[in-house]
């Protein structure tokens, strides 16, 4: 079965510093990988996806993610964090059908 | 805004009562999904429609849960004889066949007291 793991429950970073939120995956075949963000009491907002092609994927709000096949990772990154980036981040993988399987989520806290 | 719309956003109900949530997908999206999210967890898949056909159901979807999409547009999720363990946020999402991105609504919070 397809799955993703987010090894960090929480990531703390100072405003202006680069941030990384980690995700590793386990799939059979080629992975379709996604990142979503969730603000308190809100739904999920799509940030970016990797389907095929360039290993560095650019998404919304200045976020990007790097697909690494040898390490089975898809880490979310941003060069300079903002306080407004503080939220809950989910990594997800598309299963063999049409649905997404989500990780447990990582809380990102950006301090000014 | 033409995003995924869910109603109601919040529902408090007594244990044993029935509740129904409605989801209006993005216009022309033929796929519709229901997920459940509890505090501290990622969303868990419940069921999925393509047009009006319910193509997949999770084992999480007990007999007390039923979802419909009668005309291939909006969908309803009904929970009968609610239990305290049903308290969660119920998320609806939609997508278009041939595209990989799934778009989520704002969710419907259910509290069973």
Short mmCIF file of N, CA, C and O in Angstrom, two decimals, chain A residues 14-72:
data_model
loop_
_atom_site.label_atom_id
_atom_site.label_comp_id
_atom_site.label_asym_id
_atom_site.label_seq_id
_atom_site.Cartn_x
_atom_site.Cartn_y
_atom_site.Cartn_z
N UNK A 14 12.97 30.55 12.70
CA UNK A 14 12.88 32.00 12.86
C UNK A 14 12.50 32.65 11.52
O UNK A 14 12.90 32.17 10.45
N UNK A 15 11.74 33.71 11.62
CA UNK A 15 11.34 34.43 10.41
C UNK A 15 12.57 34.87 9.63
O UNK A 15 13.56 35.35 10.21
N UNK A 16 12.51 34.67 8.32
CA UNK A 16 13.63 35.03 7.46
C UNK A 16 14.60 33.89 7.20
O UNK A 16 15.38 33.95 6.25
N UNK A 17 14.55 32.86 8.04
CA UNK A 17 15.41 31.70 7.84
C UNK A 17 14.76 30.71 6.87
O UNK A 17 13.54 30.69 6.73
N UNK A 18 15.58 29.86 6.25
CA UNK A 18 15.00 28.84 5.39
C UNK A 18 14.30 27.76 6.22
O UNK A 18 14.67 27.52 7.37
N UNK A 19 13.27 27.17 5.62
CA UNK A 19 12.55 26.12 6.33
C UNK A 19 12.49 24.85 5.47
O UNK A 19 12.51 24.91 4.24
N UNK A 20 12.45 23.71 6.17
CA UNK A 20 12.28 22.42 5.52
C UNK A 20 11.29 21.61 6.34
O UNK A 20 11.45 21.49 7.56
N UNK A 21 10.30 21.04 5.69
CA UNK A 21 9.36 20.11 6.32
C UNK A 21 9.52 18.79 5.58
O UNK A 21 9.37 18.73 4.37
N UNK A 22 9.83 17.75 6.34
CA UNK A 22 10.24 16.48 5.72
C UNK A 22 9.08 15.53 5.45
O UNK A 22 8.10 15.48 6.19
N UNK A 23 9.26 14.77 4.38
CA UNK A 23 8.28 13.74 4.00
C UNK A 23 9.02 12.62 3.29
O UNK A 23 9.84 12.87 2.41
N UNK A 24 8.75 11.38 3.69
CA UNK A 24 9.27 10.23 2.98
C UNK A 24 8.09 9.39 2.51
O UNK A 24 7.02 9.43 3.12
N UNK A 25 8.29 8.67 1.45
CA UNK A 25 7.18 7.93 0.88
C UNK A 25 7.54 6.46 0.67
O UNK A 25 8.71 6.09 0.60
N UNK A 26 6.50 5.65 0.55
CA UNK A 26 6.64 4.24 0.24
C UNK A 26 5.57 3.89 -0.78
O UNK A 26 4.38 3.95 -0.46
N UNK A 27 6.00 3.60 -2.00
CA UNK A 27 5.04 3.31 -3.06
C UNK A 27 5.57 2.17 -3.94
O UNK A 27 6.76 1.90 -3.97
N UNK A 28 4.66 1.55 -4.62
CA UNK A 28 5.04 0.64 -5.69
C UNK A 28 4.77 1.37 -6.98
O UNK A 28 3.69 1.89 -7.19
N UNK A 29 5.77 1.46 -7.82
CA UNK A 29 5.61 2.21 -9.05
C UNK A 29 6.04 3.66 -8.88
O UNK A 29 6.69 4.03 -7.90
N UNK A 30 5.64 4.49 -9.82
CA UNK A 30 6.02 5.90 -9.78
C UNK A 30 5.10 6.67 -8.82
O UNK A 30 3.90 6.54 -8.88
N UNK A 31 5.70 7.48 -7.97
CA UNK A 31 4.87 8.21 -6.99
C UNK A 31 4.29 9.49 -7.54
O UNK A 31 4.94 10.22 -8.28
N UNK A 32 3.05 9.76 -7.15
CA UNK A 32 2.42 11.05 -7.36
C UNK A 32 2.32 11.68 -5.97
O UNK A 32 1.58 11.21 -5.13
N UNK A 33 3.06 12.76 -5.73
CA UNK A 33 3.21 13.31 -4.40
C UNK A 33 2.68 14.73 -4.32
O UNK A 33 2.80 15.50 -5.28
N UNK A 34 2.15 15.09 -3.16
CA UNK A 34 1.47 16.37 -2.99
C UNK A 34 1.82 16.95 -1.61
O UNK A 34 2.09 16.22 -0.66
N UNK A 35 1.75 18.28 -1.54
CA UNK A 35 1.79 18.99 -0.28
C UNK A 35 0.55 19.89 -0.18
O UNK A 35 0.19 20.58 -1.14
N UNK A 36 -0.06 19.84 1.02
CA UNK A 36 -1.18 20.71 1.33
C UNK A 36 -0.87 21.44 2.63
O UNK A 36 -0.14 20.95 3.48
N UNK A 37 -1.51 22.61 2.81
CA UNK A 37 -1.39 23.37 4.04
C UNK A 37 -2.78 23.56 4.63
O UNK A 37 -3.76 23.71 3.90
N UNK A 38 -2.84 23.54 5.97
CA UNK A 38 -4.12 23.73 6.66
C UNK A 38 -3.94 24.77 7.76
O UNK A 38 -3.12 24.60 8.66
N UNK A 39 -4.74 25.84 7.68
CA UNK A 39 -4.77 26.85 8.72
C UNK A 39 -5.84 26.47 9.73
O UNK A 39 -6.76 25.70 9.40
N UNK A 40 -5.78 26.98 10.95
CA UNK A 40 -6.72 26.56 12.01
C UNK A 40 -8.17 26.63 11.57
O UNK A 40 -8.61 27.63 11.01
N UNK A 41 -8.86 25.55 11.81
CA UNK A 41 -10.30 25.44 11.53
C UNK A 41 -10.65 25.67 10.07
O UNK A 41 -11.76 26.10 9.75
N UNK A 42 -9.72 25.40 9.20
CA UNK A 42 -9.95 25.54 7.76
C UNK A 42 -9.73 24.23 7.05
O UNK A 42 -9.20 23.26 7.60
N UNK A 43 -10.10 24.19 5.78
CA UNK A 43 -9.83 23.01 4.96
C UNK A 43 -8.38 23.00 4.49
O UNK A 43 -7.56 23.80 4.94
N UNK A 44 -8.08 22.08 3.59
CA UNK A 44 -6.72 21.95 3.07
C UNK A 44 -6.55 22.76 1.79
O UNK A 44 -7.42 22.73 0.91
N UNK A 45 -5.43 23.45 1.71
CA UNK A 45 -5.12 24.19 0.50
C UNK A 45 -3.96 23.52 -0.22
O UNK A 45 -2.94 23.20 0.38
N UNK A 46 -4.12 23.31 -1.51
CA UNK A 46 -3.10 22.68 -2.33
C UNK A 46 -1.90 23.62 -2.49
O UNK A 46 -2.07 24.81 -2.78
N UNK A 47 -0.69 23.09 -2.28
CA UNK A 47 0.53 23.88 -2.45
C UNK A 47 1.27 23.51 -3.73
O UNK A 47 1.64 24.38 -4.51
N UNK A 48 1.53 22.22 -3.90
CA UNK A 48 2.30 21.79 -5.06
C UNK A 48 2.21 20.28 -5.20
O UNK A 48 1.76 19.59 -4.29
N UNK A 49 2.69 19.80 -6.36
CA UNK A 49 2.67 18.36 -6.62
C UNK A 49 3.86 17.96 -7.48
O UNK A 49 4.41 18.78 -8.24
N UNK A 50 4.24 16.69 -7.33
CA UNK A 50 5.22 16.08 -8.23
C UNK A 50 4.55 14.91 -8.92
O UNK A 50 4.05 13.99 -8.25
N UNK A 51 4.58 14.95 -10.24
CA UNK A 51 4.04 13.84 -11.01
C UNK A 51 5.18 13.19 -11.81
O UNK A 51 5.39 11.99 -11.77
N UNK A 52 5.90 14.01 -12.53
CA UNK A 52 7.03 13.55 -13.30
C UNK A 52 7.85 14.77 -13.69
O UNK A 52 7.43 15.90 -13.49
N UNK A 53 9.06 14.53 -14.23
CA UNK A 53 9.83 15.66 -14.72
C UNK A 53 10.85 16.16 -13.72
O UNK A 53 11.46 15.38 -12.97
N UNK A 54 11.02 17.48 -13.68
CA UNK A 54 12.04 18.11 -12.86
C UNK A 54 11.85 17.74 -11.39
O UNK A 54 10.73 17.81 -10.87
N UNK A 55 12.96 17.41 -10.73
CA UNK A 55 12.88 17.00 -9.33
C UNK A 55 12.56 18.15 -8.39
O UNK A 55 12.13 17.93 -7.27
N UNK A 56 12.78 19.38 -8.82
CA UNK A 56 12.45 20.55 -8.00
C UNK A 56 11.14 21.13 -8.51
O UNK A 56 11.05 21.61 -9.63
N UNK A 57 10.15 21.09 -7.64
CA UNK A 57 8.81 21.54 -8.01
C UNK A 57 8.52 22.86 -7.29
O UNK A 57 8.73 22.96 -6.08
N UNK A 58 8.04 23.84 -8.01
CA UNK A 58 7.69 25.12 -7.40
C UNK A 58 6.17 25.20 -7.24
O UNK A 58 5.42 24.73 -8.10
N UNK A 59 5.75 25.81 -6.11
CA UNK A 59 4.32 25.88 -5.85
C UNK A 59 3.89 27.26 -5.40
O UNK A 59 4.55 28.26 -5.67
N UNK A 60 2.80 27.27 -4.65
CA UNK A 60 2.20 28.53 -4.19
C UNK A 60 2.98 29.12 -3.03
O UNK A 60 3.66 28.41 -2.29
N UNK A 61 2.84 30.45 -2.86
CA UNK A 61 3.37 31.19 -1.70
C UNK A 61 4.88 31.05 -1.53
O UNK A 61 5.39 31.14 -0.41
N UNK A 62 5.61 30.80 -2.60
CA UNK A 62 7.05 30.72 -2.53
C UNK A 62 7.60 29.38 -2.08
O UNK A 62 8.81 29.22 -1.90
N UNK A 63 6.70 28.39 -1.89
CA UNK A 63 7.15 27.05 -1.49
C UNK A 63 7.65 26.26 -2.69
O UNK A 63 7.20 26.45 -3.82
N UNK A 64 8.56 25.35 -2.40
CA UNK A 64 9.05 24.41 -3.40
C UNK A 64 9.31 23.08 -2.71
O UNK A 64 9.36 22.99 -1.47
N UNK A 65 9.43 22.02 -3.48
CA UNK A 65 9.70 20.71 -2.91
C UNK A 65 10.66 19.97 -3.82
O UNK A 65 10.63 20.12 -5.04
N UNK A 66 11.50 19.18 -3.18
CA UNK A 66 12.52 18.43 -3.92
C UNK A 66 12.21 16.95 -3.85
O UNK A 66 12.16 16.35 -2.76
N UNK A 67 12.01 16.35 -5.01
CA UNK A 67 11.77 14.91 -5.12
C UNK A 67 13.12 14.21 -5.20
O UNK A 67 13.95 14.55 -6.05
N UNK A 68 13.33 13.22 -4.32
CA UNK A 68 14.59 12.47 -4.32
C UNK A 68 14.24 10.98 -4.35
O UNK A 68 13.83 10.42 -3.33
N UNK A 69 14.43 10.39 -5.50
CA UNK A 69 14.01 9.00 -5.67
C UNK A 69 14.87 8.03 -4.85
O UNK A 69 14.37 7.08 -4.26
N UNK A 70 16.16 8.29 -4.79
CA UNK A 70 17.06 7.37 -4.08
C UNK A 70 16.79 7.39 -2.58
O UNK A 70 16.96 6.37 -1.90
N UNK A 71 16.38 8.54 -2.06
CA UNK A 71 16.07 8.64 -0.63
C UNK A 71 14.58 8.53 -0.36
O UNK A 71 14.16 8.65 0.80
N UNK A 72 13.80 8.31 -1.37
CA UNK A 72 12.32 8.24 -1.28
C UNK A 72 11.78 9.39 -0.43
O UNK A 72 11.01 9.18 0.52
#
